[in-house]
CSV table of C-alpha atoms and ligand atoms in Angstrom, one decimal:
chain,number,residue,atom,x,y,z
A,1,MET,CA,0.0,-73.7,117.3
A,2,ILE,CA,2.4,-71.5,115.3
A,3,ILE,CA,1.7,-67.8,115.1
A,4,ASP,CA,3.9,-65.8,112.8
A,5,LYS,CA,3.8,-62.1,111.7
A,6,ASP,CA,4.1,-63.2,108.1
A,7,TYR,CA,1.0,-65.3,108.1
A,8,ALA,CA,-1.3,-62.3,107.5
A,9,ILE,CA,-4.8,-62.9,106.2
A,10,SER,CA,-5.8,-59.2,106.0
A,11,GLU,CA,-6.2,-55.9,107.7
A,12,ILE,CA,-9.4,-56.3,109.6
A,13,ASP,CA,-12.2,-53.9,108.7
A,14,SER,CA,-13.5,-52.8,112.1
A,15,ARG,CA,-17.0,-52.8,110.6
A,16,ILE,CA,-17.2,-56.5,111.3
A,17,TYR,CA,-18.0,-55.5,114.8
A,18,GLY,CA,-21.2,-53.8,113.7
A,19,SER,CA,-24.7,-54.4,115.0
A,20,PHE,CA,-28.3,-53.9,114.2
A,21,ILE,CA,-31.4,-52.0,115.5
A,22,GLU,CA,-34.7,-52.8,114.0
A,23,HIS,CA,-38.1,-51.3,114.7
A,24,LEU,CA,-39.1,-54.5,116.5
A,25,GLY,CA,-40.1,-55.3,120.0
A,26,ARG,CA,-38.4,-53.1,122.6
A,27,ALA,CA,-35.2,-52.4,120.5
A,28,VAL,CA,-36.1,-48.9,119.7
A,29,TYR,CA,-38.9,-48.0,122.2
A,30,GLY,CA,-37.7,-49.0,125.7
A,31,GLY,CA,-34.2,-49.8,124.4
A,32,VAL,CA,-32.6,-46.9,122.5
A,33,TYR,CA,-35.4,-44.4,123.2
A,34,GLU,CA,-37.4,-44.0,126.4
A,35,PRO,CA,-38.2,-40.3,127.0
A,36,ASP,CA,-39.8,-40.9,130.4
A,37,HIS,CA,-36.9,-42.9,131.8
A,38,PRO,CA,-34.9,-41.3,134.6
A,39,GLN,CA,-31.7,-41.9,132.5
A,40,ALA,CA,-33.2,-40.3,129.4
A,41,ASP,CA,-31.1,-37.4,127.8
A,42,GLU,CA,-32.5,-34.3,126.2
A,43,ASN,CA,-33.5,-36.3,123.1
A,44,GLY,CA,-35.1,-39.1,125.0
A,45,PHE,CA,-32.2,-41.6,124.6
A,46,ARG,CA,-31.3,-43.8,127.5
A,47,LYS,CA,-27.9,-42.8,128.7
A,48,ASP,CA,-27.3,-46.2,130.4
A,49,VAL,CA,-27.8,-47.9,127.0
A,50,ILE,CA,-25.5,-45.4,125.3
A,51,GLU,CA,-22.8,-46.2,127.8
A,52,LEU,CA,-23.1,-50.0,127.2
A,53,VAL,CA,-23.1,-49.6,123.4
A,54,LYS,CA,-20.0,-47.5,123.7
A,55,GLU,CA,-18.4,-50.2,125.7
A,56,LEU,CA,-19.0,-52.6,122.8
A,57,ASP,CA,-17.4,-50.0,120.4
A,58,VAL,CA,-19.8,-50.7,117.5
A,59,PRO,CA,-18.6,-49.0,114.3
A,60,ILE,CA,-21.7,-49.4,112.2
A,61,ILE,CA,-25.4,-50.1,113.0
A,62,ARG,CA,-27.9,-51.5,110.5
A,63,TYR,CA,-31.3,-49.7,110.6
A,64,PRO,CA,-34.4,-49.8,110.4
A,65,GLY,CA,-34.8,-53.5,109.6
A,66,GLY,CA,-34.9,-56.4,109.0
A,67,ASN,CA,-38.3,-57.6,108.0
A,68,PHE,CA,-39.7,-54.3,109.2
A,69,VAL,CA,-38.1,-52.4,106.4
A,70,SER,CA,-40.1,-54.3,103.7
A,71,GLY,CA,-43.3,-52.5,104.8
A,72,TYR,CA,-41.8,-49.2,106.0
A,73,ASN,CA,-42.5,-45.7,104.6
A,74,TRP,CA,-39.5,-43.8,105.6
A,75,GLU,CA,-41.4,-40.5,105.2
A,76,ASP,CA,-43.6,-41.5,108.2
A,77,GLY,CA,-40.6,-41.2,110.5
A,78,VAL,CA,-39.4,-37.6,109.6
A,79,GLY,CA,-40.8,-34.2,110.4
A,80,PRO,CA,-42.8,-33.0,113.4
A,81,LYS,CA,-43.5,-35.9,115.7
A,82,GLU,CA,-47.1,-34.9,116.3
A,83,LEU,CA,-47.9,-35.3,112.6
A,84,ARG,CA,-46.3,-38.8,112.3
A,85,PRO,CA,-48.8,-41.5,111.6
A,86,ARG,CA,-49.4,-44.6,113.6
A,87,ARG,CA,-49.3,-47.6,111.4
A,88,LEU,CA,-50.1,-51.3,111.5
A,89,GLU,CA,-46.6,-52.9,111.3
A,90,LEU,CA,-47.2,-56.1,109.4
A,91,ALA,CA,-43.8,-57.9,109.7
A,92,TRP,CA,-44.1,-58.3,113.5
A,93,ARG,CA,-47.8,-57.4,113.8
A,94,THR,CA,-47.5,-54.5,116.1
A,95,ILE,CA,-48.3,-50.8,116.1
A,96,GLU,CA,-45.5,-48.5,115.0
A,97,THR,CA,-45.8,-45.0,116.4
A,98,ASN,CA,-43.0,-43.5,114.3
A,99,GLU,CA,-41.8,-41.4,117.2
A,100,LEU,CA,-38.3,-42.3,116.2
A,101,GLY,CA,-37.2,-42.2,112.6
A,102,THR,CA,-34.2,-41.6,110.4
A,103,ASN,CA,-33.0,-38.3,111.8
A,104,GLU,CA,-33.3,-39.3,115.4
A,105,PHE,CA,-31.5,-42.6,114.7
A,106,VAL,CA,-28.6,-40.8,113.0
A,107,GLU,CA,-28.4,-38.5,116.1
A,108,TRP,CA,-28.3,-41.6,118.3
A,109,THR,CA,-25.6,-43.3,116.3
A,110,LYS,CA,-23.4,-40.2,116.8
A,111,LYS,CA,-23.8,-40.5,120.5
A,112,VAL,CA,-22.6,-44.1,120.5
A,113,ASN,CA,-19.7,-43.2,118.2
A,114,SER,CA,-21.1,-45.2,115.3
A,115,GLU,CA,-22.6,-44.7,111.9
A,116,VAL,CA,-25.8,-46.0,110.1
A,117,MET,CA,-26.0,-48.8,107.6
A,118,MET,CA,-29.4,-47.9,106.1
A,119,ALA,CA,-31.7,-50.4,104.5
A,120,VAL,CA,-34.3,-49.4,101.9
A,121,ASN,CA,-37.7,-50.9,101.3
A,122,LEU,CA,-37.7,-53.2,98.3
A,123,GLY,CA,-40.7,-55.1,99.5
A,124,THR,CA,-43.7,-52.8,99.2
A,125,ARG,CA,-41.8,-50.0,97.6
A,126,GLY,CA,-38.9,-49.5,95.2
A,127,ILE,CA,-36.7,-47.2,93.2
A,128,ASP,CA,-38.6,-44.0,93.9
A,129,ALA,CA,-38.7,-44.2,97.7
A,130,ALA,CA,-35.1,-45.4,97.8
A,131,ARG,CA,-33.7,-42.6,95.6
A,132,ASN,CA,-35.7,-40.0,97.5
A,133,LEU,CA,-34.3,-41.2,100.8
A,134,VAL,CA,-30.8,-40.9,99.6
A,135,GLU,CA,-31.6,-37.4,98.4
A,136,TYR,CA,-33.2,-36.6,101.8
A,137,THR,CA,-30.2,-37.8,103.8
A,138,ASN,CA,-27.2,-37.1,101.6
A,139,HIS,CA,-27.9,-34.2,99.2
A,140,PRO,CA,-26.6,-30.9,100.5
A,141,GLY,CA,-29.7,-28.8,99.6
A,142,GLY,CA,-31.6,-26.9,97.0
A,143,THR,CA,-33.9,-29.7,96.0
A,144,TYR,CA,-37.3,-30.9,97.3
A,145,TRP,CA,-36.1,-33.8,99.5
A,146,SER,CA,-32.9,-32.2,100.8
A,147,ASP,CA,-34.7,-28.9,101.6
A,148,LEU,CA,-37.3,-31.0,103.4
A,149,ARG,CA,-34.6,-32.4,105.6
A,150,LYS,CA,-33.4,-28.9,106.3
A,151,SER,CA,-36.9,-27.8,107.2
A,152,HIS,CA,-36.9,-30.7,109.7
A,153,GLY,CA,-33.9,-29.1,111.5
A,154,TYR,CA,-31.0,-30.9,109.9
A,155,GLU,CA,-29.1,-28.3,107.9
A,156,GLU,CA,-26.2,-30.6,107.1
A,157,PRO,CA,-26.6,-33.8,105.1
A,158,HIS,CA,-26.1,-37.0,107.1
A,159,LYS,CA,-23.8,-38.5,104.5
A,160,ILE,CA,-24.9,-42.1,105.1
A,161,LYS,CA,-22.4,-44.2,103.2
A,162,THR,CA,-23.6,-47.8,103.4
A,163,TRP,CA,-27.0,-48.9,102.1
A,164,CYS,CA,-28.8,-52.3,102.0
A,165,LEU,CA,-30.9,-53.0,98.9
A,166,GLY,CA,-33.8,-54.5,100.9
A,167,ASN,CA,-33.8,-57.3,103.4
A,168,GLU,CA,-34.0,-61.1,103.0
A,169,MET,CA,-35.9,-60.8,99.7
A,170,ASP,CA,-35.5,-64.6,99.2
A,171,GLY,CA,-37.6,-65.3,102.2
A,172,PRO,CA,-41.3,-66.3,101.7
A,173,TRP,CA,-42.1,-64.5,105.0
A,174,GLN,CA,-40.8,-61.2,103.6
A,175,ILE,CA,-43.4,-58.6,102.7
A,176,GLY,CA,-43.0,-58.3,98.9
A,177,HIS,CA,-40.9,-61.5,98.7
A,178,LYS,CA,-39.4,-61.9,95.2
A,179,THR,CA,-37.9,-64.5,93.0
A,180,ALA,CA,-34.2,-64.1,92.3
A,181,GLN,CA,-34.9,-62.8,88.8
A,182,GLU,CA,-37.4,-60.3,90.1
A,183,TYR,CA,-35.2,-59.1,93.0
A,184,GLY,CA,-32.1,-58.9,90.8
A,185,ARG,CA,-33.8,-56.6,88.3
A,186,LEU,CA,-35.3,-54.4,91.0
A,187,ALA,CA,-32.1,-54.3,93.0
A,188,VAL,CA,-29.9,-53.2,90.1
A,189,GLU,CA,-32.3,-50.5,88.9
A,190,THR,CA,-32.6,-49.2,92.5
A,191,ALA,CA,-28.9,-49.3,92.9
A,192,LYS,CA,-28.4,-47.4,89.7
A,193,ALA,CA,-30.8,-44.6,90.8
A,194,MET,CA,-29.3,-44.4,94.3
A,195,LYS,CA,-25.8,-44.1,92.9
A,196,LEU,CA,-26.9,-41.4,90.5
A,197,VAL,CA,-28.1,-39.4,93.5
A,198,ASP,CA,-24.9,-39.9,95.4
A,199,SER,CA,-22.0,-41.8,93.7
A,200,SER,CA,-20.1,-42.0,97.0
A,201,ILE,CA,-22.4,-44.5,98.6
A,202,GLU,CA,-21.8,-48.3,99.0
A,203,LEU,CA,-24.5,-50.8,98.4
A,204,VAL,CA,-25.2,-54.2,99.8
A,205,THR,CA,-27.2,-56.6,97.7
A,206,CYS,CA,-29.4,-59.3,99.4
A,207,GLY,CA,-27.9,-62.7,99.6
A,208,SER,CA,-29.8,-65.6,101.2
A,209,SER,CA,-31.5,-65.3,104.5
A,210,SER,CA,-29.6,-68.4,105.7
A,211,SER,CA,-27.5,-71.2,104.2
A,212,SER,CA,-30.4,-73.6,104.8
A,213,MET,CA,-32.7,-71.9,102.2
A,214,ALA,CA,-33.6,-74.2,99.4
A,215,THR,CA,-32.7,-71.4,96.9
A,216,PHE,CA,-29.1,-71.0,98.3
A,217,PRO,CA,-26.7,-70.5,96.5
A,218,GLU,CA,-28.6,-70.2,93.3
A,219,TRP,CA,-30.1,-67.0,94.7
A,220,GLU,CA,-26.7,-65.5,95.0
A,221,ALA,CA,-25.7,-66.5,91.4
A,222,THR,CA,-28.9,-65.3,89.8
A,223,THR,CA,-29.1,-62.0,91.7
A,224,LEU,CA,-25.4,-61.2,91.3
A,225,ASP,CA,-25.7,-61.7,87.6
A,226,HIS,CA,-27.9,-58.5,87.7
A,227,THR,CA,-26.3,-56.5,90.5
A,228,TYR,CA,-22.5,-57.4,90.2
A,229,GLU,CA,-21.4,-54.1,88.8
A,230,TYR,CA,-23.5,-51.9,91.0
A,231,ALA,CA,-23.3,-53.6,94.4
A,232,ASP,CA,-20.2,-53.5,96.6
A,233,TYR,CA,-21.2,-56.3,99.1
A,234,ILE,CA,-23.5,-59.2,99.3
A,235,SER,CA,-25.3,-60.0,102.5
A,236,LEU,CA,-25.3,-63.2,104.6
A,237,HIS,CA,-27.6,-63.9,107.5
A,238,GLN,CA,-27.4,-66.8,109.9
A,239,TYR,CA,-28.8,-67.7,113.3
A,240,TYR,CA,-28.2,-70.8,115.4
A,241,GLY,CA,-30.0,-72.4,118.3
A,242,ASN,CA,-29.5,-75.4,120.6
A,243,ARG,CA,-33.0,-76.8,120.3
A,244,ASP,CA,-32.0,-80.4,120.8
A,245,ASN,CA,-29.8,-79.6,123.8
A,246,ASP,CA,-26.8,-81.1,121.9
A,247,SER,CA,-24.0,-78.8,123.1
A,248,ALA,CA,-21.2,-80.7,121.3
A,249,SER,CA,-22.9,-80.0,118.0
A,250,TYR,CA,-24.0,-76.5,119.0
A,251,LEU,CA,-20.5,-75.4,119.8
A,252,ALA,CA,-19.4,-76.7,116.4
A,253,ASN,CA,-21.7,-74.5,114.4
A,254,SER,CA,-18.9,-72.1,113.2
A,255,LEU,CA,-17.8,-75.0,110.9
A,256,ASP,CA,-21.2,-74.5,109.2
A,257,MET,CA,-20.7,-70.8,109.2
A,258,ASP,CA,-17.2,-71.1,107.6
A,259,HIS,CA,-18.7,-73.4,104.9
A,260,PHE,CA,-21.4,-70.8,104.3
A,261,ILE,CA,-18.9,-68.0,103.9
A,262,LYS,CA,-16.7,-70.1,101.6
A,263,THR,CA,-19.7,-70.9,99.4
A,264,VAL,CA,-20.7,-67.3,99.0
A,265,ILE,CA,-17.1,-66.3,98.2
A,266,SER,CA,-17.0,-69.0,95.5
A,267,THR,CA,-20.3,-67.9,94.0
A,268,CYS,CA,-19.1,-64.3,94.0
A,269,ASP,CA,-15.8,-65.3,92.3
A,270,TYR,CA,-17.7,-67.4,89.8
A,271,MET,CA,-19.7,-64.3,88.8
A,272,LYS,CA,-16.5,-62.2,88.7
A,273,ALA,CA,-15.1,-64.7,86.2
A,274,LYS,CA,-18.3,-64.9,84.2
A,275,LYS,CA,-18.4,-61.1,83.9
A,276,ARG,CA,-14.7,-60.8,83.2
A,277,SER,CA,-14.9,-58.2,86.0
A,278,LYS,CA,-11.9,-56.6,87.8
A,279,LYS,CA,-14.0,-56.0,90.8
A,280,THR,CA,-14.1,-58.4,93.8
A,281,MET,CA,-17.4,-58.6,95.6
A,282,ASN,CA,-17.0,-58.5,99.4
A,283,LEU,CA,-19.3,-59.9,102.1
A,284,SER,CA,-21.5,-58.2,104.6
A,285,PHE,CA,-22.6,-60.7,107.3
A,286,ASP,CA,-25.2,-58.3,108.4
A,287,GLU,CA,-27.3,-60.5,110.6
A,288,TRP,CA,-25.8,-63.2,112.9
A,289,ASN,CA,-26.4,-64.4,116.4
A,290,VAL,CA,-28.1,-67.1,118.4
A,291,TRP,CA,-31.9,-67.0,118.2
A,292,PHE,CA,-34.2,-69.7,119.5
A,293,HIS,CA,-34.9,-69.2,123.2
A,294,SER,CA,-37.8,-66.8,122.7
A,295,ASN,CA,-39.5,-68.6,119.8
A,296,ASP,CA,-42.3,-70.2,121.8
A,297,GLN,CA,-43.0,-67.3,124.0
A,298,ASP,CA,-43.4,-65.0,121.0
A,299,LYS,CA,-46.1,-67.2,119.6
A,300,LYS,CA,-48.2,-66.3,122.6
A,301,LEU,CA,-48.0,-62.5,122.2
A,302,ASP,CA,-51.1,-60.6,121.2
A,303,PRO,CA,-50.9,-58.6,117.9
A,304,TRP,CA,-51.1,-54.8,117.6
A,305,LEU,CA,-49.3,-53.9,120.8
A,306,ILE,CA,-46.8,-51.0,120.9
A,307,ALA,CA,-43.2,-52.3,121.6
A,308,PRO,CA,-44.1,-55.7,123.1
A,309,PRO,CA,-41.3,-57.9,124.4
A,310,GLN,CA,-40.5,-59.8,121.2
A,311,LEU,CA,-37.5,-61.9,120.5
A,312,GLU,CA,-36.2,-61.4,124.0
A,313,ASP,CA,-33.8,-64.3,124.1
A,314,VAL,CA,-32.2,-64.8,127.5
A,315,TYR,CA,-28.7,-66.0,126.6
A,316,ASN,CA,-26.8,-68.6,128.6
A,317,PHE,CA,-23.2,-69.3,129.0
A,318,GLU,CA,-22.9,-71.8,126.0
A,319,ASP,CA,-24.5,-69.2,123.8
A,320,SER,CA,-21.6,-66.8,124.6
A,321,LEU,CA,-19.1,-69.5,123.6
A,322,LEU,CA,-20.8,-69.9,120.2
A,323,VAL,CA,-21.0,-66.1,119.7
A,324,GLY,CA,-17.2,-65.9,120.4
A,325,SER,CA,-16.7,-68.7,117.8
A,326,MET,CA,-18.8,-67.0,115.2
A,327,LEU,CA,-16.7,-63.8,115.6
A,328,LEU,CA,-13.6,-65.9,114.9
A,329,SER,CA,-15.1,-67.0,111.6
A,330,PHE,CA,-15.2,-63.3,110.6
A,331,LEU,CA,-11.5,-62.9,111.5
A,332,ARG,CA,-10.7,-66.1,109.5
A,333,PHE,CA,-12.3,-64.6,106.4
A,334,SER,CA,-11.4,-61.0,107.1
A,335,ASP,CA,-10.0,-60.7,103.5
A,336,ARG,CA,-13.6,-60.9,102.2
A,337,VAL,CA,-16.0,-60.3,105.2
A,338,LYS,CA,-15.8,-56.5,105.5
A,339,MET,CA,-18.9,-55.8,107.5
A,340,ALA,CA,-20.9,-57.9,110.0
A,341,CYS,CA,-23.8,-57.0,112.3
A,342,MET,CA,-24.7,-58.8,115.4
A,343,ALA,CA,-28.4,-59.0,115.3
A,344,GLN,CA,-29.4,-57.2,117.3
A,345,LEU,CA,-28.1,-54.7,119.9
A,346,VAL,CA,-30.7,-53.9,122.6
A,347,ASN,CA,-33.5,-56.1,124.0
A,348,VAL,CA,-34.2,-58.0,120.7
A,349,ILE,CA,-31.9,-61.0,120.5
A,350,ALA,CA,-29.3,-58.7,122.1
A,351,PRO,CA,-26.2,-58.4,124.2
A,352,ILE,CA,-27.8,-55.5,126.1
A,353,MET,CA,-31.1,-55.8,128.0
A,354,THR,CA,-33.2,-53.1,129.7
A,355,LYS,CA,-36.2,-53.0,132.0
A,356,ASP,CA,-38.8,-50.4,131.0
A,357,GLY,CA,-38.3,-47.6,133.5
A,358,GLY,CA,-35.5,-49.6,135.2
A,359,GLY,CA,-31.9,-50.7,134.7
A,360,ALA,CA,-29.8,-52.1,131.9
A,361,TRP,CA,-27.6,-55.2,132.0
A,362,LYS,CA,-25.2,-57.3,130.0
A,363,GLN,CA,-26.2,-60.7,128.7
A,364,THR,CA,-23.6,-63.4,128.5
A,365,ILE,CA,-23.0,-62.8,124.8
A,366,PHE,CA,-21.9,-59.2,125.6
A,367,TYR,CA,-18.5,-60.4,126.7
A,368,PRO,CA,-17.0,-62.2,123.7
A,369,TYR,CA,-18.4,-59.5,121.5
A,370,ALA,CA,-16.8,-56.8,123.6
A,371,HIS,CA,-13.5,-58.7,123.7
A,372,VAL,CA,-13.2,-59.3,120.0
A,373,SER,CA,-14.4,-55.8,119.2
A,374,LYS,CA,-11.7,-54.3,121.6
A,375,TYR,CA,-8.8,-56.6,120.9
A,376,GLY,CA,-9.6,-57.8,117.4
A,377,ARG,CA,-8.4,-54.8,115.5
A,378,GLY,CA,-5.4,-54.7,113.3
A,379,ILE,CA,-4.2,-57.6,111.2
A,380,ALA,CA,-5.7,-61.1,111.3
A,381,LEU,CA,-3.0,-63.8,111.4
A,382,GLN,CA,-3.7,-67.3,110.3
A,383,PRO,CA,-2.4,-69.6,113.1
A,384,VAL,CA,-1.2,-73.1,112.1
A,385,VAL,CA,-3.2,-75.3,114.5
A,386,ASN,CA,-2.8,-78.9,115.4
A,387,SER,CA,-5.7,-79.7,117.7
A,388,PRO,CA,-7.4,-83.0,118.7
A,389,LYS,CA,-10.8,-83.4,117.2
A,390,TYR,CA,-14.2,-84.9,118.0
A,391,ASP,CA,-17.3,-86.1,116.2
A,392,SER,CA,-20.7,-84.9,117.2
A,393,THR,CA,-24.2,-85.9,116.0
A,394,LYS,CA,-24.1,-83.1,113.3
A,395,PHE,CA,-20.4,-82.6,112.6
A,396,THR,CA,-17.3,-84.7,112.1
A,397,ASP,CA,-13.7,-83.7,112.8
A,398,VAL,CA,-14.4,-80.7,115.0
A,399,PRO,CA,-11.2,-79.3,116.4
A,400,TYR,CA,-11.6,-78.9,120.2
A,401,LEU,CA,-9.6,-75.7,119.8
A,402,ASP,CA,-11.2,-72.9,117.9
A,403,THR,CA,-8.7,-70.1,117.7
A,404,MET,CA,-7.7,-66.9,115.8
A,405,THR,CA,-4.9,-64.4,116.3
A,406,VAL,CA,-4.8,-60.6,115.7
A,407,TYR,CA,-1.7,-58.5,115.6
A,408,HIS,CA,-1.9,-54.8,116.2
A,409,PRO,CA,1.4,-53.3,114.8
A,410,GLU,CA,0.9,-49.7,116.2
A,411,ASN,CA,0.2,-50.9,119.7
A,412,GLU,CA,2.7,-53.8,119.4
A,413,GLU,CA,0.1,-56.2,120.7
A,414,LEU,CA,-0.8,-59.8,119.8
A,415,THR,CA,-4.0,-61.3,120.9
A,416,ILE,CA,-4.9,-65.0,120.8
A,417,PHE,CA,-8.6,-65.7,121.0
A,418,ALA,CA,-9.2,-69.3,121.9
A,419,LEU,CA,-12.3,-71.4,122.6
A,420,ASN,CA,-12.0,-74.9,124.1
A,421,ARG,CA,-15.0,-76.7,122.8
A,422,SER,CA,-14.5,-79.8,125.0
A,423,LEU,CA,-17.4,-80.3,127.4
A,424,GLU,CA,-15.3,-82.6,129.7
A,425,GLU,CA,-11.7,-81.6,129.7
A,426,GLY,CA,-9.2,-78.7,129.8
A,427,LEU,CA,-6.9,-78.3,126.9
A,428,ASP,CA,-3.2,-77.4,127.1
A,429,ILE,CA,-2.0,-75.1,124.3
A,430,ASP,CA,1.5,-74.5,123.2
A,431,CYS,CA,2.1,-71.7,120.7
A,432,ASP,CA,5.2,-70.8,118.9
A,433,VAL,CA,5.4,-67.0,118.8
A,434,ARG,CA,9.1,-66.6,118.1
A,435,SER,CA,8.5,-63.9,115.4
A,436,PHE,CA,7.2,-61.7,118.2
A,437,VAL,CA,10.5,-60.9,119.8
A,438,GLY,CA,10.3,-59.3,123.2
A,439,TYR,CA,6.5,-59.9,123.6
A,440,GLN,CA,5.3,-60.6,127.1
A,441,LEU,CA,2.0,-61.5,128.7
A,442,ILE,CA,-0.4,-58.6,129.3
A,443,GLU,CA,-3.3,-60.7,130.6
A,444,HIS,CA,-5.2,-63.9,130.0
A,445,ILE,CA,-8.9,-63.2,130.2
A,446,VAL,CA,-11.2,-66.1,130.7
A,447,LEU,CA,-15.0,-66.5,130.4
A,448,GLU,CA,-16.0,-69.8,132.1
A,449,HIS,CA,-18.8,-71.3,134.1
A,450,GLU,CA,-19.5,-74.8,135.4
A,451,ASN,CA,-23.1,-74.6,134.2
A,452,LEU,CA,-23.5,-74.2,130.4
A,453,LYS,CA,-27.0,-72.9,131.0
A,454,ALA,CA,-26.1,-70.1,133.5
A,455,VAL,CA,-27.7,-66.8,132.6
A,456,ASN,CA,-27.3,-63.1,133.6
A,457,THR,CA,-30.2,-61.2,135.0
A,458,ILE,CA,-30.7,-57.6,136.1
A,459,GLU,CA,-30.1,-58.7,139.7
A,460,HIS,CA,-27.2,-61.1,139.1
A,461,GLU,CA,-24.4,-61.3,136.5
A,462,ALA,CA,-23.5,-65.0,136.9
A,463,VAL,CA,-21.4,-65.1,133.7
A,464,ARG,CA,-18.6,-62.5,133.6
A,465,PRO,CA,-14.9,-62.7,132.7
A,466,HIS,CA,-12.0,-62.7,135.0
A,467,SER,CA,-8.3,-62.2,134.3
A,468,ASN,CA,-6.9,-65.1,136.2
A,469,GLY,CA,-6.0,-67.3,133.3
A,470,ASP,CA,-2.6,-69.1,133.7
A,471,ALA,CA,-1.0,-68.2,130.3
A,472,LYS,CA,2.8,-67.9,130.4
A,473,VAL,CA,5.3,-66.6,127.8
A,474,GLN,CA,8.8,-68.0,127.8
A,475,ASP,CA,11.4,-68.4,125.1
A,476,GLY,CA,9.1,-67.5,122.3
A,477,ARG,CA,6.4,-69.9,123.5
A,478,VAL,CA,3.0,-69.2,125.0
A,479,THR,CA,1.6,-72.0,127.1
A,480,ALA,CA,-1.8,-72.0,128.8
A,481,ARG,CA,-4.4,-74.4,130.1
A,482,LEU,CA,-7.8,-73.6,128.7
A,483,GLY,CA,-10.5,-74.8,131.0
A,484,LYS,CA,-13.2,-77.1,129.7
A,485,HIS,CA,-15.8,-75.1,127.6
A,486,SER,CA,-14.1,-71.8,128.1
A,487,TRP,CA,-13.5,-68.7,126.1
A,488,ASN,CA,-10.0,-67.2,126.4
A,489,VAL,CA,-8.3,-64.0,125.3
A,490,ILE,CA,-4.5,-64.1,125.7
A,491,ARG,CA,-3.0,-60.7,125.2
A,492,LEU,CA,0.7,-60.2,124.6
A,493,GLY,CA,2.6,-56.9,124.2
A,494,LYS,CA,6.1,-55.8,123.5
A,495,ARG,CA,8.1,-54.8,126.5
A,496,SER,CA,11.2,-52.7,125.7
B,1,AHR,O1,-33.3,-60.0,113.4
B,1,AHR,C1,-34.6,-60.5,113.4
B,1,AHR,C2,-35.1,-60.9,112.0
B,1,AHR,O2,-34.4,-61.9,111.4
B,1,AHR,C3,-34.9,-59.8,110.9
B,1,AHR,O3,-36.0,-58.9,111.0
B,1,AHR,C4,-34.9,-60.5,109.7
B,1,AHR,O4,-34.2,-59.9,108.6
B,1,AHR,C5,-34.4,-61.9,110.0
B,1,AHR,O5,-35.2,-62.9,109.5
């Protein structure tokens, strides 16, 4: 590898380390909020969860859905709790009590040092509900909706900056699913009204709900034709799973992800050219993760329960390797991917799990997310990589080495993130870092396990990182042996 200060891709927007909380399963009730829990604070928020979210350092959190938002009346979740209606929640077929709503969620995000990315309902509702919500949350006062907020105890506006124009509107499962033409028209008119209420907000228009949708990327082209001048970002969503137990292919999925991102960038740039626009559309990868472990179990759940254990994937070690690799894709495209949300954050396909009334623990995927969130801030550098490759059943020419580097000029630190995809052998890396004069090794963190299927439980954290990697820095070269199927974080810093 060659790593050079001059090979800068972009300043990294820290919002790529965002996440997502949906009114789904035990994400909100039993995850974020559990007033009877011994660790609950004065607002009913679990303090153990707050501490774990803070450890991940999550700058932005998408809310309140997801599929949920397409049937949600935001007015149900504000005002006196005893007056809030219980509703049939049709996306996940549960009962929504509305005990927690917009104001409480904003309060919670402050406690975890984050901010809200708010989605509006473009399924069952539209322009009116969306513009009223912006007025409720962001207008200072003196109008019906802003004064209602004040009467609910929130004198100051929440100033929510980032808003999603619906969720996965291309998906036939979505309540209020639309054709690209229908969505494009509704999205642009909603965007117009929302920006008239508050011109400082930023808007995310719905892209495809995955690259495997038959309508991808025509959906992007058609909808952007309507929304290009009003939207600031287009969304991407993608989940992977290892259903065939084909780990060699599974660990190569970031190649698919890179291809997805490149295609969306090309489509945006085509639209920029078509419209003779000066504006560049950026990307918000606002749902991504591994999701498949809980699929069968979820089919057995009865409907109309309150906060049932839905989408509770128990992640294993190989999932954590893929999650690390997906994060590297965001760094590779950090000139265009400005936001990303791991879906989700607590209990629902999540790095953090809780037991009702009991403890909280870290799933395997917690670690690569925490590492890249902590050490992946600054400037993404494009490494020149010469790696041996393999073919799997689904991919050809997969580099064994998946790597990205981040330079933090203020801290004078350089971090090499490196995944060895080989299932059989270690990999010796040799990196030229001569442009980093005087840099020495700080630590070489390794996440490894003999068993790809090892999981963490509340009782036992089988998969956790150690700092005993063997990286060495000498004469402007970093050398290290990366164990077979291992995730590595090699940190260098300037010593005076
Ligand atoms: O994150 C779980 C679900 O996945 C979301 O509700 C939806 O947007 C996506 O299909």
